Amino acid sequence: DAKTTQPPSMDCAEGRAANLPCNHSTISGNEYVYWYRQIHSQGPQYIIHGLKNNETNEMASLIITEDRKSSTLILPHATLRDTAVYYCIVRGFGGAQKLVFGQGTRLTINP
Amino acid sequence: DGGITQSPKYLFRKEGQNVTLSCEQNLNHDAMYWYRQDPGQGLRLIYYSQIVNDFQKGDIAEGYSVSREKKESFPLTVTSAQKNPTAFYLCASSVTARGPYEQYFGPGTRLTVT
């Protein structure tokens, strides 16, 4: 699976959009981009995933660049409850289908 | 209310004892997974199961054992052979192990062995 690079930490004001970047320059054609988040001492929570088109659900939007080498997770109206570590994961279909979590981005939402 | 349950939330054991962590799902998912997370680290795959009565070793299976006798249940036993068992253990499930299906996680069990 391709490696991802994320900033270690970010801050965002409550009510504003939080934009979390992820670089995955070695992504291959059949690999999807997944986003999870983990609030302290809880299990990771699935947010969204995509292959090449932009995706939106009730939690967030995922913007994938045309060359697929980077993506951005957008939380449109951040709340204090969105404070968490956000993980960008690239995953293909072979083998165990395991999720490889890197260090992620620690997002802090400030009142 | 569908989801994945893990019990207990906190577990304390003495060194040399085996301990079994429970994981149950009512999502009708075929695939189930066990991960381990150490402080400040990402998740590492211990075992996974694609279907009932089948399971495969992950990256760090030594010192652990699993069973998958029912679709809903995937218990993990931490044996005395596991050298550093103190960790946060997470169970997950997905519709199937094949294809781009997301994994859903339980709340985790924090195991402390002294």
PDB file of C-alpha atoms in Angstrom:
ATOM      1  CA  ASP A   1       0.000   0.000   0.000  1.00  0.00           C
ATOM      2  CA  ALA A   2       1.166   3.512  -0.773  1.00  0.00           C
ATOM      3  CA  LYS A   3       2.644   5.678   1.971  1.00  0.00           C
ATOM      4  CA  THR A   4       0.859   8.852   3.076  1.00  0.00           C
ATOM      5  CA  THR A   5       2.186  12.105   4.498  1.00  0.00           C
ATOM      6  CA  GLN A   6       0.125  14.370   6.746  1.00  0.00           C
ATOM      7  CA  PRO A   7       0.977  17.433   8.845  1.00  0.00           C
ATOM      8  CA  PRO A   8       1.372  16.422  12.493  1.00  0.00           C
ATOM      9  CA  SER A   9      -1.030  19.020  13.826  1.00  0.00           C
ATOM     10  CA  MET A  10      -3.543  21.679  12.779  1.00  0.00           C
ATOM     11  CA  ASP A  11      -5.841  24.146  14.480  1.00  0.00           C
ATOM     12  CA  CYS A  12      -9.220  25.398  13.337  1.00  0.00           C
ATOM     13  CA  ALA A  13     -11.785  27.760  14.806  1.00  0.00           C
ATOM     14  CA  GLU A  14     -15.159  26.360  15.745  1.00  0.00           C
ATOM     15  CA  GLY A  15     -17.715  26.906  12.976  1.00  0.00           C
ATOM     16  CA  ARG A  16     -15.107  27.259  10.265  1.00  0.00           C
ATOM     17  CA  ALA A  17     -14.220  24.661   7.647  1.00  0.00           C
ATOM     18  CA  ALA A  18     -11.325  22.383   8.557  1.00  0.00           C
ATOM     19  CA  ASN A  19      -9.211  21.337   5.569  1.00  0.00           C
ATOM     20  CA  LEU A  20      -6.862  18.437   6.232  1.00  0.00           C
ATOM     21  CA  PRO A  21      -4.294  17.669   3.516  1.00  0.00           C
ATOM     22  CA  CYS A  22      -2.718  14.322   2.658  1.00  0.00           C
ATOM     23  CA  ASN A  23       0.012  13.474   0.183  1.00  0.00           C
ATOM     24  CA  HIS A  24       0.081  10.031  -1.404  1.00  0.00           C
ATOM     25  CA  SER A  25       2.350  10.488  -4.392  1.00  0.00           C
ATOM     26  CA  THR A  26       3.011   6.738  -4.877  1.00  0.00           C
ATOM     27  CA  ILE A  27      -0.655   5.742  -5.030  1.00  0.00           C
ATOM     28  CA  SER A  28      -1.438   3.160  -7.692  1.00  0.00           C
ATOM     29  CA  GLY A  29      -4.459   2.966  -9.940  1.00  0.00           C
ATOM     30  CA  ASN A  30      -6.564   0.564  -7.876  1.00  0.00           C
ATOM     31  CA  GLU A  31      -5.854   2.039  -4.460  1.00  0.00           C
ATOM     32  CA  TYR A  32      -8.519   3.952  -2.584  1.00  0.00           C
ATOM     33  CA  VAL A  33      -8.017   6.854  -0.181  1.00  0.00           C
ATOM     34  CA  TYR A  34      -9.689   6.379   3.202  1.00  0.00           C
ATOM     35  CA  TRP A  35     -10.071   8.794   6.083  1.00  0.00           C
ATOM     36  CA  TYR A  36     -10.593   7.767   9.683  1.00  0.00           C
ATOM     37  CA  ARG A  37     -10.424   9.711  12.914  1.00  0.00           C
ATOM     38  CA  GLN A  38      -9.709   8.669  16.463  1.00  0.00           C
ATOM     39  CA  ILE A  39     -10.869  10.567  19.475  1.00  0.00           C
ATOM     40  CA  HIS A  40      -8.726   9.935  22.523  1.00  0.00           C
ATOM     41  CA  SER A  41      -9.093   6.412  23.956  1.00  0.00           C
ATOM     42  CA  GLN A  42     -11.808   5.420  21.486  1.00  0.00           C
ATOM     43  CA  GLY A  43     -11.855   3.169  18.449  1.00  0.00           C
ATOM     44  CA  PRO A  44     -11.188   4.781  15.056  1.00  0.00           C
ATOM     45  CA  GLN A  45     -14.250   6.114  13.268  1.00  0.00           C
ATOM     46  CA  TYR A  46     -14.663   5.754   9.516  1.00  0.00           C
ATOM     47  CA  ILE A  47     -15.281   9.088   7.783  1.00  0.00           C
ATOM     48  CA  ILE A  48     -15.165   8.699   4.016  1.00  0.00           C
ATOM     49  CA  HIS A  49     -13.287   7.072   1.140  1.00  0.00           C
ATOM     50  CA  GLY A  50     -12.835   7.592  -2.585  1.00  0.00           C
ATOM     51  CA  LEU A  51     -10.986   6.408  -5.679  1.00  0.00           C
ATOM     52  CA  LYS A  52     -10.720   9.389  -8.004  1.00  0.00           C
ATOM     53  CA  ASN A  53     -13.932  11.371  -7.862  1.00  0.00           C
ATOM     54  CA  ASN A  54     -14.750  13.813  -5.120  1.00  0.00           C
ATOM     55  CA  GLU A  55     -16.999  12.330  -2.466  1.00  0.00           C
ATOM     56  CA  THR A  56     -19.356  13.839   0.090  1.00  0.00           C
ATOM     57  CA  ASN A  57     -21.335  12.356   2.945  1.00  0.00           C
ATOM     58  CA  GLU A  58     -23.007  13.644   6.074  1.00  0.00           C
ATOM     59  CA  MET A  59     -19.696  13.958   7.884  1.00  0.00           C
ATOM     60  CA  ALA A  60     -17.261  15.382   5.355  1.00  0.00           C
ATOM     61  CA  SER A  61     -16.123  15.936   1.789  1.00  0.00           C
ATOM     62  CA  LEU A  62     -13.121  14.330   0.141  1.00  0.00           C
ATOM     63  CA  ILE A  63     -11.352  16.157  -2.654  1.00  0.00           C
ATOM     64  CA  ILE A  64      -8.854  14.077  -4.656  1.00  0.00           C
ATOM     65  CA  THR A  65      -6.566  15.828  -7.140  1.00  0.00           C
ATOM     66  CA  GLU A  66      -6.755  14.814 -10.763  1.00  0.00           C
ATOM     67  CA  ASP A  67      -3.365  13.058 -10.629  1.00  0.00           C
ATOM     68  CA  ARG A  68      -4.503  11.364  -7.375  1.00  0.00           C
ATOM     69  CA  LYS A  69      -1.251  12.235  -5.649  1.00  0.00           C
ATOM     70  CA  SER A  70      -2.921  14.204  -2.896  1.00  0.00           C
ATOM     71  CA  SER A  71      -6.277  14.705  -1.255  1.00  0.00           C
ATOM     72  CA  THR A  72      -8.029  16.983   1.203  1.00  0.00           C
ATOM     73  CA  LEU A  73     -10.607  16.094   3.809  1.00  0.00           C
ATOM     74  CA  ILE A  74     -13.016  18.921   4.484  1.00  0.00           C
ATOM     75  CA  LEU A  75     -15.121  19.195   7.626  1.00  0.00           C
ATOM     76  CA  PRO A  76     -17.483  22.005   6.556  1.00  0.00           C
ATOM     77  CA  HIS A  77     -18.473  23.415   9.958  1.00  0.00           C
ATOM     78  CA  ALA A  78     -16.073  22.158  12.588  1.00  0.00           C
ATOM     79  CA  THR A  79     -17.307  21.682  16.157  1.00  0.00           C
ATOM     80  CA  LEU A  80     -15.402  21.011  19.357  1.00  0.00           C
ATOM     81  CA  ARG A  81     -16.357  17.343  19.024  1.00  0.00           C
ATOM     82  CA  ASP A  82     -14.307  17.143  15.831  1.00  0.00           C
ATOM     83  CA  THR A  83     -11.099  17.441  17.852  1.00  0.00           C
ATOM     84  CA  ALA A  84      -9.303  14.164  17.109  1.00  0.00           C
ATOM     85  CA  VAL A  85      -6.410  12.559  15.262  1.00  0.00           C
ATOM     86  CA  TYR A  86      -7.264  12.201  11.577  1.00  0.00           C
ATOM     87  CA  TYR A  87      -5.715   9.432   9.527  1.00  0.00           C
ATOM     88  CA  CYS A  88      -5.378   9.322   5.762  1.00  0.00           C
ATOM     89  CA  ILE A  89      -4.903   5.749   4.523  1.00  0.00           C
ATOM     90  CA  VAL A  90      -4.306   4.384   1.057  1.00  0.00           C
ATOM     91  CA  ARG A  91      -5.391   0.816   0.542  1.00  0.00           C
ATOM     92  CA  GLY A  92      -5.540  -1.665  -2.291  1.00  0.00           C
ATOM     93  CA  PHE A  93      -7.374  -4.953  -2.565  1.00  0.00           C
ATOM     94  CA  GLY A  94      -4.730  -7.566  -2.012  1.00  0.00           C
ATOM     95  CA  GLY A  95      -3.873  -9.576   1.066  1.00  0.00           C
ATOM     96  CA  ALA A  96      -5.360  -8.983   4.469  1.00  0.00           C
ATOM     97  CA  GLN A  97      -7.062  -5.718   3.618  1.00  0.00           C
ATOM     98  CA  LYS A  98      -5.475  -4.316   6.723  1.00  0.00           C
ATOM     99  CA  LEU A  99      -5.565  -0.619   7.447  1.00  0.00           C
ATOM    100  CA  VAL A 100      -2.119   0.897   7.932  1.00  0.00           C
ATOM    101  CA  PHE A 101      -2.427   3.887  10.219  1.00  0.00           C
ATOM    102  CA  GLY A 102       0.428   6.402  10.143  1.00  0.00           C
ATOM    103  CA  GLN A 103       0.898   9.206  12.645  1.00  0.00           C
ATOM    104  CA  GLY A 104      -2.066  11.215  11.368  1.00  0.00           C
ATOM    105  CA  THR A 105      -2.928  14.876  11.932  1.00  0.00           C
ATOM    106  CA  ARG A 106      -3.951  16.015  15.380  1.00  0.00           C
ATOM    107  CA  LEU A 107      -6.766  18.488  14.689  1.00  0.00           C
ATOM    108  CA  THR A 108      -7.718  20.849  17.485  1.00  0.00           C
ATOM    109  CA  ILE A 109     -10.917  22.841  17.187  1.00  0.00           C
ATOM    110  CA  ASN A 110     -10.752  26.046  19.210  1.00  0.00           C
ATOM    111  CA  PRO A 111     -13.809  27.845  20.612  1.00  0.00           C
TER     112      PRO A 111
ATOM    113  CA  ASP B   1     -28.788  -0.557  17.316  1.00  0.00           C
ATOM    114  CA  GLY B   2     -26.164  -2.059  15.006  1.00  0.00           C
ATOM    115  CA  GLY B   3     -22.487  -2.052  15.765  1.00  0.00           C
ATOM    116  CA  ILE B   4     -19.472  -3.707  17.282  1.00  0.00           C
ATOM    117  CA  THR B   5     -19.144  -4.324  20.975  1.00  0.00           C
ATOM    118  CA  GLN B   6     -15.999  -5.129  22.886  1.00  0.00           C
ATOM    119  CA  SER B   7     -15.864  -6.101  26.493  1.00  0.00           C
ATOM    120  CA  PRO B   8     -14.612  -5.273  28.947  1.00  0.00           C
ATOM    121  CA  LYS B   9     -13.420  -1.696  28.392  1.00  0.00           C
ATOM    122  CA  TYR B  10     -10.567  -2.134  30.889  1.00  0.00           C
ATOM    123  CA  LEU B  11      -8.908  -5.416  31.810  1.00  0.00           C
ATOM    124  CA  PHE B  12      -6.167  -6.117  34.327  1.00  0.00           C
ATOM    125  CA  ARG B  13      -4.229  -9.361  34.496  1.00  0.00           C
ATOM    126  CA  LYS B  14      -1.186 -10.776  36.166  1.00  0.00           C
ATOM    127  CA  GLU B  15       1.770 -11.804  34.078  1.00  0.00           C
ATOM    128  CA  GLY B  16       1.626 -15.443  33.004  1.00  0.00           C
ATOM    129  CA  GLN B  17      -2.162 -15.594  32.710  1.00  0.00           C
ATOM    130  CA  ASN B  18      -4.040 -16.037  29.473  1.00  0.00           C
ATOM    131  CA  VAL B  19      -6.856 -13.577  28.885  1.00  0.00           C
ATOM    132  CA  THR B  20      -9.652 -13.526  26.298  1.00  0.00           C
ATOM    133  CA  LEU B  21     -11.040 -10.326  24.810  1.00  0.00           C
ATOM    134  CA  SER B  22     -14.559 -10.363  23.456  1.00  0.00           C
ATOM    135  CA  CYS B  23     -15.696  -8.904  20.132  1.00  0.00           C
ATOM    136  CA  GLU B  24     -19.272  -9.157  18.848  1.00  0.00           C
ATOM    137  CA  GLN B  25     -20.896  -7.558  15.802  1.00  0.00           C
ATOM    138  CA  ASN B  26     -24.508  -7.483  14.636  1.00  0.00           C
ATOM    139  CA  LEU B  27     -23.766  -5.901  11.257  1.00  0.00           C
ATOM    140  CA  ASN B  28     -23.887  -9.218   9.398  1.00  0.00           C
ATOM    141  CA  HIS B  29     -20.318  -8.619   8.255  1.00  0.00           C
ATOM    142  CA  ASP B  30     -18.255 -11.511   6.924  1.00  0.00           C
ATOM    143  CA  ALA B  31     -14.829 -10.117   7.800  1.00  0.00           C
ATOM    144  CA  MET B  32     -13.482  -9.332  11.252  1.00  0.00           C
ATOM    145  CA  TYR B  33     -10.121  -8.025  12.423  1.00  0.00           C
ATOM    146  CA  TRP B  34      -8.049  -7.563  15.558  1.00  0.00           C
ATOM    147  CA  TYR B  35      -5.594  -4.692  15.845  1.00  0.00           C
ATOM    148  CA  ARG B  36      -3.265  -3.587  18.598  1.00  0.00           C
ATOM    149  CA  GLN B  37      -2.401   0.044  19.351  1.00  0.00           C
ATOM    150  CA  ASP B  38       0.464   1.152  21.567  1.00  0.00           C
ATOM    151  CA  PRO B  39       0.677   4.701  22.990  1.00  0.00           C
ATOM    152  CA  GLY B  40       1.301   7.293  20.288  1.00  0.00           C
ATOM    153  CA  GLN B  41       1.437   4.612  17.609  1.00  0.00           C
ATOM    154  CA  GLY B  42      -0.708   3.478  14.734  1.00  0.00           C
ATOM    155  CA  LEU B  43      -2.660   0.225  14.582  1.00  0.00           C
ATOM    156  CA  ARG B  44      -1.025  -3.114  13.853  1.00  0.00           C
ATOM    157  CA  LEU B  45      -2.969  -6.118  12.559  1.00  0.00           C
ATOM    158  CA  ILE B  46      -2.917  -9.202  14.776  1.00  0.00           C
ATOM    159  CA  TYR B  47      -5.386 -11.588  13.097  1.00  0.00           C
ATOM    160  CA  TYR B  48      -8.203 -11.357  10.628  1.00  0.00           C
ATOM    161  CA  SER B  49     -11.026 -13.614   9.519  1.00  0.00           C
ATOM    162  CA  GLN B  50     -12.699 -13.467   6.125  1.00  0.00           C
ATOM    163  CA  ILE B  51     -15.416 -15.970   6.929  1.00  0.00           C
ATOM    164  CA  VAL B  52     -16.635 -18.281   9.686  1.00  0.00           C
ATOM    165  CA  ASN B  53     -14.183 -21.046  10.634  1.00  0.00           C
ATOM    166  CA  ASP B  54     -11.355 -19.294   8.814  1.00  0.00           C
ATOM    167  CA  PHE B  55      -8.713 -16.887  10.089  1.00  0.00           C
ATOM    168  CA  GLN B  56      -5.295 -15.669   9.031  1.00  0.00           C
ATOM    169  CA  LYS B  57      -2.289 -14.260  10.863  1.00  0.00           C
ATOM    170  CA  GLY B  58      -1.589 -10.577  10.563  1.00  0.00           C
ATOM    171  CA  ASP B  59       1.694  -8.792  11.134  1.00  0.00           C
ATOM    172  CA  ILE B  60       2.054  -9.492  14.866  1.00  0.00           C
ATOM    173  CA  ALA B  61       0.245 -12.789  15.564  1.00  0.00           C
ATOM    174  CA  GLU B  62       2.864 -14.314  17.880  1.00  0.00           C
ATOM    175  CA  GLY B  63       1.496 -14.801  21.387  1.00  0.00           C
ATOM    176  CA  TYR B  64      -2.139 -14.439  20.290  1.00  0.00           C
ATOM    177  CA  SER B  65      -4.852 -16.861  19.230  1.00  0.00           C
ATOM    178  CA  VAL B  66      -8.357 -16.424  17.806  1.00  0.00           C
ATOM    179  CA  SER B  67     -11.416 -18.436  16.856  1.00  0.00           C
ATOM    180  CA  ARG B  68     -14.343 -17.729  14.534  1.00  0.00           C
ATOM    181  CA  GLU B  69     -17.054 -20.270  15.308  1.00  0.00           C
ATOM    182  CA  LYS B  70     -19.898 -17.812  14.715  1.00  0.00           C
ATOM    183  CA  LYS B  71     -20.251 -15.005  12.213  1.00  0.00           C
ATOM    184  CA  GLU B  72     -20.990 -12.520  14.974  1.00  0.00           C
ATOM    185  CA  SER B  73     -18.088 -13.325  17.267  1.00  0.00           C
ATOM    186  CA  PHE B  74     -14.290 -13.152  16.981  1.00  0.00           C
ATOM    187  CA  PRO B  75     -12.647 -13.517  20.404  1.00  0.00           C
ATOM    188  CA  LEU B  76      -8.940 -12.856  20.882  1.00  0.00           C
ATOM    189  CA  THR B  77      -6.850 -14.701  23.462  1.00  0.00           C
ATOM    190  CA  VAL B  78      -3.692 -13.025  24.676  1.00  0.00           C
ATOM    191  CA  THR B  79      -1.470 -15.850  25.859  1.00  0.00           C
ATOM    192  CA  SER B  80       1.385 -15.817  28.327  1.00  0.00           C
ATOM    193  CA  ALA B  81       3.724 -16.137  25.341  1.00  0.00           C
ATOM    194  CA  GLN B  82       2.994 -12.549  24.296  1.00  0.00           C
ATOM    195  CA  LYS B  83       5.975 -10.623  25.616  1.00  0.00           C
ATOM    196  CA  ASN B  84       4.422  -7.149  25.815  1.00  0.00           C
ATOM    197  CA  PRO B  85       0.665  -7.635  26.135  1.00  0.00           C
ATOM    198  CA  THR B  86      -0.196  -4.280  27.691  1.00  0.00           C
ATOM    199  CA  ALA B  87      -1.899  -2.310  24.918  1.00  0.00           C
ATOM    200  CA  PHE B  88      -5.184  -1.004  23.516  1.00  0.00           C
ATOM    201  CA  TYR B  89      -6.909  -3.746  21.513  1.00  0.00           C
ATOM    202  CA  LEU B  90      -9.339  -2.888  18.748  1.00  0.00           C
ATOM    203  CA  CYS B  91     -11.736  -5.151  16.896  1.00  0.00           C
ATOM    204  CA  ALA B  92     -13.146  -4.208  13.497  1.00  0.00           C
ATOM    205  CA  SER B  93     -15.452  -5.671  10.896  1.00  0.00           C
ATOM    206  CA  SER B  94     -16.282  -5.096   7.253  1.00  0.00           C
ATOM    207  CA  VAL B  95     -18.845  -6.413   4.801  1.00  0.00           C
ATOM    208  CA  THR B  96     -16.178  -8.531   3.196  1.00  0.00           C
ATOM    209  CA  ALA B  97     -12.397  -8.656   3.199  1.00  0.00           C
ATOM    210  CA  ARG B  98     -12.339  -8.197  -0.567  1.00  0.00           C
ATOM    211  CA  GLY B  99     -13.107  -4.914  -2.271  1.00  0.00           C
ATOM    212  CA  PRO B 100     -13.073  -1.304  -1.118  1.00  0.00           C
ATOM    213  CA  TYR B 101     -15.281  -1.761   1.928  1.00  0.00           C
ATOM    214  CA  GLU B 102     -14.640   0.313   5.001  1.00  0.00           C
ATOM    215  CA  GLN B 103     -13.876  -1.243   8.362  1.00  0.00           C
ATOM    216  CA  TYR B 104     -15.920  -0.315  11.402  1.00  0.00           C
ATOM    217  CA  PHE B 105     -14.285  -0.390  14.808  1.00  0.00           C
ATOM    218  CA  GLY B 106     -15.437  -1.248  18.281  1.00  0.00           C
ATOM    219  CA  PRO B 107     -14.691   0.933  21.318  1.00  0.00           C
ATOM    220  CA  GLY B 108     -11.591  -1.077  22.264  1.00  0.00           C
ATOM    221  CA  THR B 109     -10.323  -2.933  25.315  1.00  0.00           C
ATOM    222  CA  ARG B 110      -7.404  -1.526  27.257  1.00  0.00           C
ATOM    223  CA  LEU B 111      -5.404  -4.440  28.675  1.00  0.00           C
ATOM    224  CA  THR B 112      -2.883  -3.940  31.445  1.00  0.00           C
ATOM    225  CA  VAL B 113      -0.658  -6.832  32.483  1.00  0.00           C
ATOM    226  CA  THR B 114       1.519  -6.481  35.566  1.00  0.00           C
TER     227      THR B 114
END
